[in-house]
PDB file of C-alpha atoms in Angstrom:
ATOM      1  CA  UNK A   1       0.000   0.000   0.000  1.00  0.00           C
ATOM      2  CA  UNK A   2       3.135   2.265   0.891  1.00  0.00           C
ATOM      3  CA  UNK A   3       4.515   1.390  -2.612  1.00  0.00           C
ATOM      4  CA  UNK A   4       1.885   2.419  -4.623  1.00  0.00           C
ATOM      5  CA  UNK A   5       1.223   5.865  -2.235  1.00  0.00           C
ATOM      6  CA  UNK A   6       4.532   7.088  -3.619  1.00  0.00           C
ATOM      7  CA  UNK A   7       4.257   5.661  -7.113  1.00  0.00           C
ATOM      8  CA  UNK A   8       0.745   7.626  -7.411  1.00  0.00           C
ATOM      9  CA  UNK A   9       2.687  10.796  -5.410  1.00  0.00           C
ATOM     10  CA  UNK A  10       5.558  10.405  -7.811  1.00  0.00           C
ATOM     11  CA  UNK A  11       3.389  10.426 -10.901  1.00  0.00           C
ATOM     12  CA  UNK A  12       1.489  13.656  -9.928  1.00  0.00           C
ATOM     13  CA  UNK A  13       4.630  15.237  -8.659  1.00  0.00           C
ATOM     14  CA  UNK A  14       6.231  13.860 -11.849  1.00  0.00           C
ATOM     15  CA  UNK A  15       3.383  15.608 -14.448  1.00  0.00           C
ATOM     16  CA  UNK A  16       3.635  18.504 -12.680  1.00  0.00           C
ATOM     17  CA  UNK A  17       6.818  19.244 -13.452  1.00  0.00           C
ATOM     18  CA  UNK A  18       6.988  17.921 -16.744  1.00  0.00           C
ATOM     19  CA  UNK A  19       3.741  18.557 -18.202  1.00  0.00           C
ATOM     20  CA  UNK A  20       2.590  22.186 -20.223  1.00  0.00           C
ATOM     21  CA  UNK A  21      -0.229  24.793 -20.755  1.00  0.00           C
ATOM     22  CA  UNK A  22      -0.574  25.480 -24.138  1.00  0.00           C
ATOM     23  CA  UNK A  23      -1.877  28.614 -25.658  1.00  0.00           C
ATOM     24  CA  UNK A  24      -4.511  28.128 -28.293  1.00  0.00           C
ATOM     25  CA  UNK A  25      -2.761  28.744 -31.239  1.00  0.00           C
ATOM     26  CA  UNK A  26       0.243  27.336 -30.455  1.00  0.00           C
ATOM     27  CA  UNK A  27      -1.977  24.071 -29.624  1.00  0.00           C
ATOM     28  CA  UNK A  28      -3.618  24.855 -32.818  1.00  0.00           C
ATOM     29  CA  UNK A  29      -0.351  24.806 -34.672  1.00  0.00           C
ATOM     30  CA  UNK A  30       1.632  21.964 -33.356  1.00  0.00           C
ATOM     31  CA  UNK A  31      -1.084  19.539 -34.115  1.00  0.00           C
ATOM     32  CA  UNK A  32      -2.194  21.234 -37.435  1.00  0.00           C
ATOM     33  CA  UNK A  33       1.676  20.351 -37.907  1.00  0.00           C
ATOM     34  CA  UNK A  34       1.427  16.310 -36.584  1.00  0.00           C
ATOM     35  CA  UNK A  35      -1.661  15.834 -39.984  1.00  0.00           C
ATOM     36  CA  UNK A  36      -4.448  16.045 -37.723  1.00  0.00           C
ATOM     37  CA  UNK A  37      -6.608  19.101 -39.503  1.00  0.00           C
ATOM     38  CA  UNK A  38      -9.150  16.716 -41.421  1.00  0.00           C
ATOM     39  CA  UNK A  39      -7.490  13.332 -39.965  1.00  0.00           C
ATOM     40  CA  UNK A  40     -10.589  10.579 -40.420  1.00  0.00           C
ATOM     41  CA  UNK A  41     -13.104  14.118 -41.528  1.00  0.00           C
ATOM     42  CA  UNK A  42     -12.170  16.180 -38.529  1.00  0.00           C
ATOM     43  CA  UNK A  43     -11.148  19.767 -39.158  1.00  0.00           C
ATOM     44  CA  UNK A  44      -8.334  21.649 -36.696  1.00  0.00           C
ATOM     45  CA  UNK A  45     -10.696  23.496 -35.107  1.00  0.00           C
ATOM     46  CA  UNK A  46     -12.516  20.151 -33.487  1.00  0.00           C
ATOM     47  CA  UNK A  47      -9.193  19.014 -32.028  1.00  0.00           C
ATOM     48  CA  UNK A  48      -8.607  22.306 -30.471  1.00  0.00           C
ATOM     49  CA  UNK A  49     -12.505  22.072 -29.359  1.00  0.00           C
ATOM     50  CA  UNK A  50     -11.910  18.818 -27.601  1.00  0.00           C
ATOM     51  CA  UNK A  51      -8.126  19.676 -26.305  1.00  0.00           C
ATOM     52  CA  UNK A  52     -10.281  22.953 -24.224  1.00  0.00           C
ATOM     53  CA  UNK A  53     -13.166  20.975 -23.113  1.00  0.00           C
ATOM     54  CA  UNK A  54     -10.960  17.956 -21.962  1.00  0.00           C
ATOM     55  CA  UNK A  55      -7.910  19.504 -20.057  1.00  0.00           C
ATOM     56  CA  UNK A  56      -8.144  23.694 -20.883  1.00  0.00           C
ATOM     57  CA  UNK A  57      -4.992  22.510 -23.043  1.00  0.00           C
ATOM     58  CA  UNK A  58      -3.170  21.157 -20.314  1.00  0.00           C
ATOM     59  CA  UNK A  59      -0.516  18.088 -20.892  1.00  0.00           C
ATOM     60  CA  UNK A  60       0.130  17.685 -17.336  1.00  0.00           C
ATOM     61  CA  UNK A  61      -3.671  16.932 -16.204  1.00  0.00           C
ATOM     62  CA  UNK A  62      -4.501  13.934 -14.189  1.00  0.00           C
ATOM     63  CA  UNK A  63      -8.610  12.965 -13.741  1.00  0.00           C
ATOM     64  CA  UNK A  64      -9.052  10.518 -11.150  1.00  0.00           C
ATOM     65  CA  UNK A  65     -12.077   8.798 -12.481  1.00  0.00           C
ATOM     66  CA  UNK A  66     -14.502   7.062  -9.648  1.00  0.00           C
ATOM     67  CA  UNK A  67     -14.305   3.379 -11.500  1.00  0.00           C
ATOM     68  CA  UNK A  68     -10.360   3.751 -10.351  1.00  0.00           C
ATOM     69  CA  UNK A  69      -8.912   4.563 -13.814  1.00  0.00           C
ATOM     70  CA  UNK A  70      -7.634   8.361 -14.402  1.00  0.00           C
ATOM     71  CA  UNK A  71      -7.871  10.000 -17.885  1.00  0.00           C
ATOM     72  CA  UNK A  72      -4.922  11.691 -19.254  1.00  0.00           C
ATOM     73  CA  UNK A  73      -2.914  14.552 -20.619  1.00  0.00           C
ATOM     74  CA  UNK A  74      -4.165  17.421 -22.972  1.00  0.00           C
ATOM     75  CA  UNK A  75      -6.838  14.793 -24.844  1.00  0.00           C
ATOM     76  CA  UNK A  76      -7.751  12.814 -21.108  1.00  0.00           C
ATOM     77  CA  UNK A  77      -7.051   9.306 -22.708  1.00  0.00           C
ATOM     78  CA  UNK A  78      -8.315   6.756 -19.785  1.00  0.00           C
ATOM     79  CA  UNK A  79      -6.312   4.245 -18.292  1.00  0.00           C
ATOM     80  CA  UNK A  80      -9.437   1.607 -18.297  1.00  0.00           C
ATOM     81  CA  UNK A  81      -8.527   0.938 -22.533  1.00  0.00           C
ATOM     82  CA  UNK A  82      -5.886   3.192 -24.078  1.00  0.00           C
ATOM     83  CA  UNK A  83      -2.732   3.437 -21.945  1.00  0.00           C
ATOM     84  CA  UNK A  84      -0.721   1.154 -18.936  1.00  0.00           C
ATOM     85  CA  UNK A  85      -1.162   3.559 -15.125  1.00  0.00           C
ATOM     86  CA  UNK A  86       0.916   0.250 -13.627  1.00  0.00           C
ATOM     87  CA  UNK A  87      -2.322  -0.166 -11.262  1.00  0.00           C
ATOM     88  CA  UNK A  88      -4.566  -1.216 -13.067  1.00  0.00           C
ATOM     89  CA  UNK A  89      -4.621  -4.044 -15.820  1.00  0.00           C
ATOM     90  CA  UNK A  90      -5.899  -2.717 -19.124  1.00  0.00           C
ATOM     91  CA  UNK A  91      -5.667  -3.245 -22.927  1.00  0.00           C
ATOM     92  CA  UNK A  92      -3.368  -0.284 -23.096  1.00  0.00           C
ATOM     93  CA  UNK A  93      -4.543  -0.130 -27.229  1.00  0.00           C
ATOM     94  CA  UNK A  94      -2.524   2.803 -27.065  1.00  0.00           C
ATOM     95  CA  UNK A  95       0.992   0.491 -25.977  1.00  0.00           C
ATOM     96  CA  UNK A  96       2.080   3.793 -24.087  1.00  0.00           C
ATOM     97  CA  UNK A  97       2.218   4.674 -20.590  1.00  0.00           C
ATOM     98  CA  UNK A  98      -0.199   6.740 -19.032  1.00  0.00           C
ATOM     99  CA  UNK A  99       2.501   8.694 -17.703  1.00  0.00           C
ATOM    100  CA  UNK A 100       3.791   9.399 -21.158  1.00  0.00           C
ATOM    101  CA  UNK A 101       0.417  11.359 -21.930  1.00  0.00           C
ATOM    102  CA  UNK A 102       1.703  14.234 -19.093  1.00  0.00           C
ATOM    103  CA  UNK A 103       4.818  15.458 -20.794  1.00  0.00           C
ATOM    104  CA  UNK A 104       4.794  18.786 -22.814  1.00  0.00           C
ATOM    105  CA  UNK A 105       5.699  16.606 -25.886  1.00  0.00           C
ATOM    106  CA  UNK A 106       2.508  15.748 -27.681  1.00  0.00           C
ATOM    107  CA  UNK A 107       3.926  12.656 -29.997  1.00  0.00           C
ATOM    108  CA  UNK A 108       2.310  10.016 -27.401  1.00  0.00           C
ATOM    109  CA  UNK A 109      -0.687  11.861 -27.613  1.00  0.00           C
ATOM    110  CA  UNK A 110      -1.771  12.483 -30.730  1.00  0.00           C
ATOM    111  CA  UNK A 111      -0.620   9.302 -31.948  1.00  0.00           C
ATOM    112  CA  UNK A 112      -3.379   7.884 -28.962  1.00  0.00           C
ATOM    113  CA  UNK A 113      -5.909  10.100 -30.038  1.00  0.00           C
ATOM    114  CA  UNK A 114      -5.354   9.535 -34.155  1.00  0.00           C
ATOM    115  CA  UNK A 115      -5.829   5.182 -32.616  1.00  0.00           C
ATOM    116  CA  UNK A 116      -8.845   6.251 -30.689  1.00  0.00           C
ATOM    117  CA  UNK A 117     -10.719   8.382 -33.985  1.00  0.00           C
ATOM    118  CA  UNK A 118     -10.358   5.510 -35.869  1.00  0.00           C
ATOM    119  CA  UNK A 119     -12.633   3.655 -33.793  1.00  0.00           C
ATOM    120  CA  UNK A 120     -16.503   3.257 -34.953  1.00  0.00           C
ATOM    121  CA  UNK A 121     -17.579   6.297 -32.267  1.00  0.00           C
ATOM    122  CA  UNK A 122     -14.696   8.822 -33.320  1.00  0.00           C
ATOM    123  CA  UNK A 123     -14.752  11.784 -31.553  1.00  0.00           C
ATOM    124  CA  UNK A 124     -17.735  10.491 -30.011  1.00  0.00           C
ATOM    125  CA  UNK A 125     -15.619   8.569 -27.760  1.00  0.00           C
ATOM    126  CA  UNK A 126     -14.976  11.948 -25.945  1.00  0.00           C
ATOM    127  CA  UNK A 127     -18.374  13.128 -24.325  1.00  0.00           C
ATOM    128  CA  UNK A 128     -16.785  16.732 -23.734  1.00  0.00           C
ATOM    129  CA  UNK A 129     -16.615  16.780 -27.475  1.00  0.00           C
ATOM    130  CA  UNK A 130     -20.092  15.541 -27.533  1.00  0.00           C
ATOM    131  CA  UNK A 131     -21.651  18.505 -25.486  1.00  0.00           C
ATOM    132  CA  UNK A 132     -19.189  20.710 -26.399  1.00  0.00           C
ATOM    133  CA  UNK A 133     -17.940  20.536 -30.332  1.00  0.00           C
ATOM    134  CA  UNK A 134     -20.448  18.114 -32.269  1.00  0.00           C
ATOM    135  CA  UNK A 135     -22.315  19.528 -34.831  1.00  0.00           C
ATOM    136  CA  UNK A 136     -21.064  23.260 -33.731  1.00  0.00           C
ATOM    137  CA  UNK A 137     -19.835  26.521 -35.441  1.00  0.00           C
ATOM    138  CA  UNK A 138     -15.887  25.863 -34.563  1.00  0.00           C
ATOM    139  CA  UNK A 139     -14.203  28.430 -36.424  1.00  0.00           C
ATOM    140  CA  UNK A 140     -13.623  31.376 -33.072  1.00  0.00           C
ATOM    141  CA  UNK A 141     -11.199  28.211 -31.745  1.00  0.00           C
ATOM    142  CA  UNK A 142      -8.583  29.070 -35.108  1.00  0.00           C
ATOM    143  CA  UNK A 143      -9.670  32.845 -35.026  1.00  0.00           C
ATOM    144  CA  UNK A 144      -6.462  34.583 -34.931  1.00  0.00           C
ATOM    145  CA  UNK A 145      -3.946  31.766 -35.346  1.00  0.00           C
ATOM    146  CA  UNK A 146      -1.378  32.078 -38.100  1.00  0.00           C
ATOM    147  CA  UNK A 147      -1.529  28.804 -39.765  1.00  0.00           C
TER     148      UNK A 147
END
């Protein structure tokens, strides 16, 4: 029980430290940069969308979720299907580790996300982008941007 206290404090102290607030645009641009503007019929501006409504562009965000997984990172990827939190046994469809989602790099995580879009639900998969982005006027999240 001691062990996995300071694994769990080490991981948020960890993500902390390593993780990143993005600014819109600069969001907007690094993953306009990684193909993902129209990637499986979603425009730029519905990845930015879900990136607000998910973690307020945050890379270091940890949810704890009440079932005992925690969703991850700047796009909350959950630990129950899509990445290894060493706690929990999961499919990790994703082969990365959850910690990996909580760095300022974004490689781990859009290459999760692109996995997860390819599903049958899509964005769907995210319910922020649900009640948030579906179906929605999107352009004021690229107003501004240079890209």
């Amino acid at each position: 029980m001691t062990r996995l206290l300071l694994l769990a404090l080490l991981t948020c102290l960890t993500s902390r430290v390593m993780g990143k607030i993005f600014g819109r645009c600069e969001l907007a641009q690094m993953l306009k940069e990684a193909g993902l503007d129209g990637y499986r019929g979603y425009s730029l501006a519905n990845w930015v969308c879900l990136a607000f409504y998910e973690s307020h562009f945050n890379t270091g965000l940890v949810d704890h979720e009440a079932d005992g997984s925690t969703s991850n990172g700047i796009f909350q990827i959950n630990s129950h299907l899509w990445c290894d939190d060493l706690m929990h046994p999961s499919p990790n469809l994703c082969e990365v580790h959850c910690s990996d989602l909580l760095t300022s790099s974004l490689n781990d995580d859009i290459t999760c996300a692109m996995r997860i879009v390819q599903t049958p639900r899509g964005m769907g998969t995210w319910m922020a982008w649900r009640n948030n982005c579906e179906g929605l006027d999107l352009s004021h999240w690229l107003k501004g941007c240079e890209l």
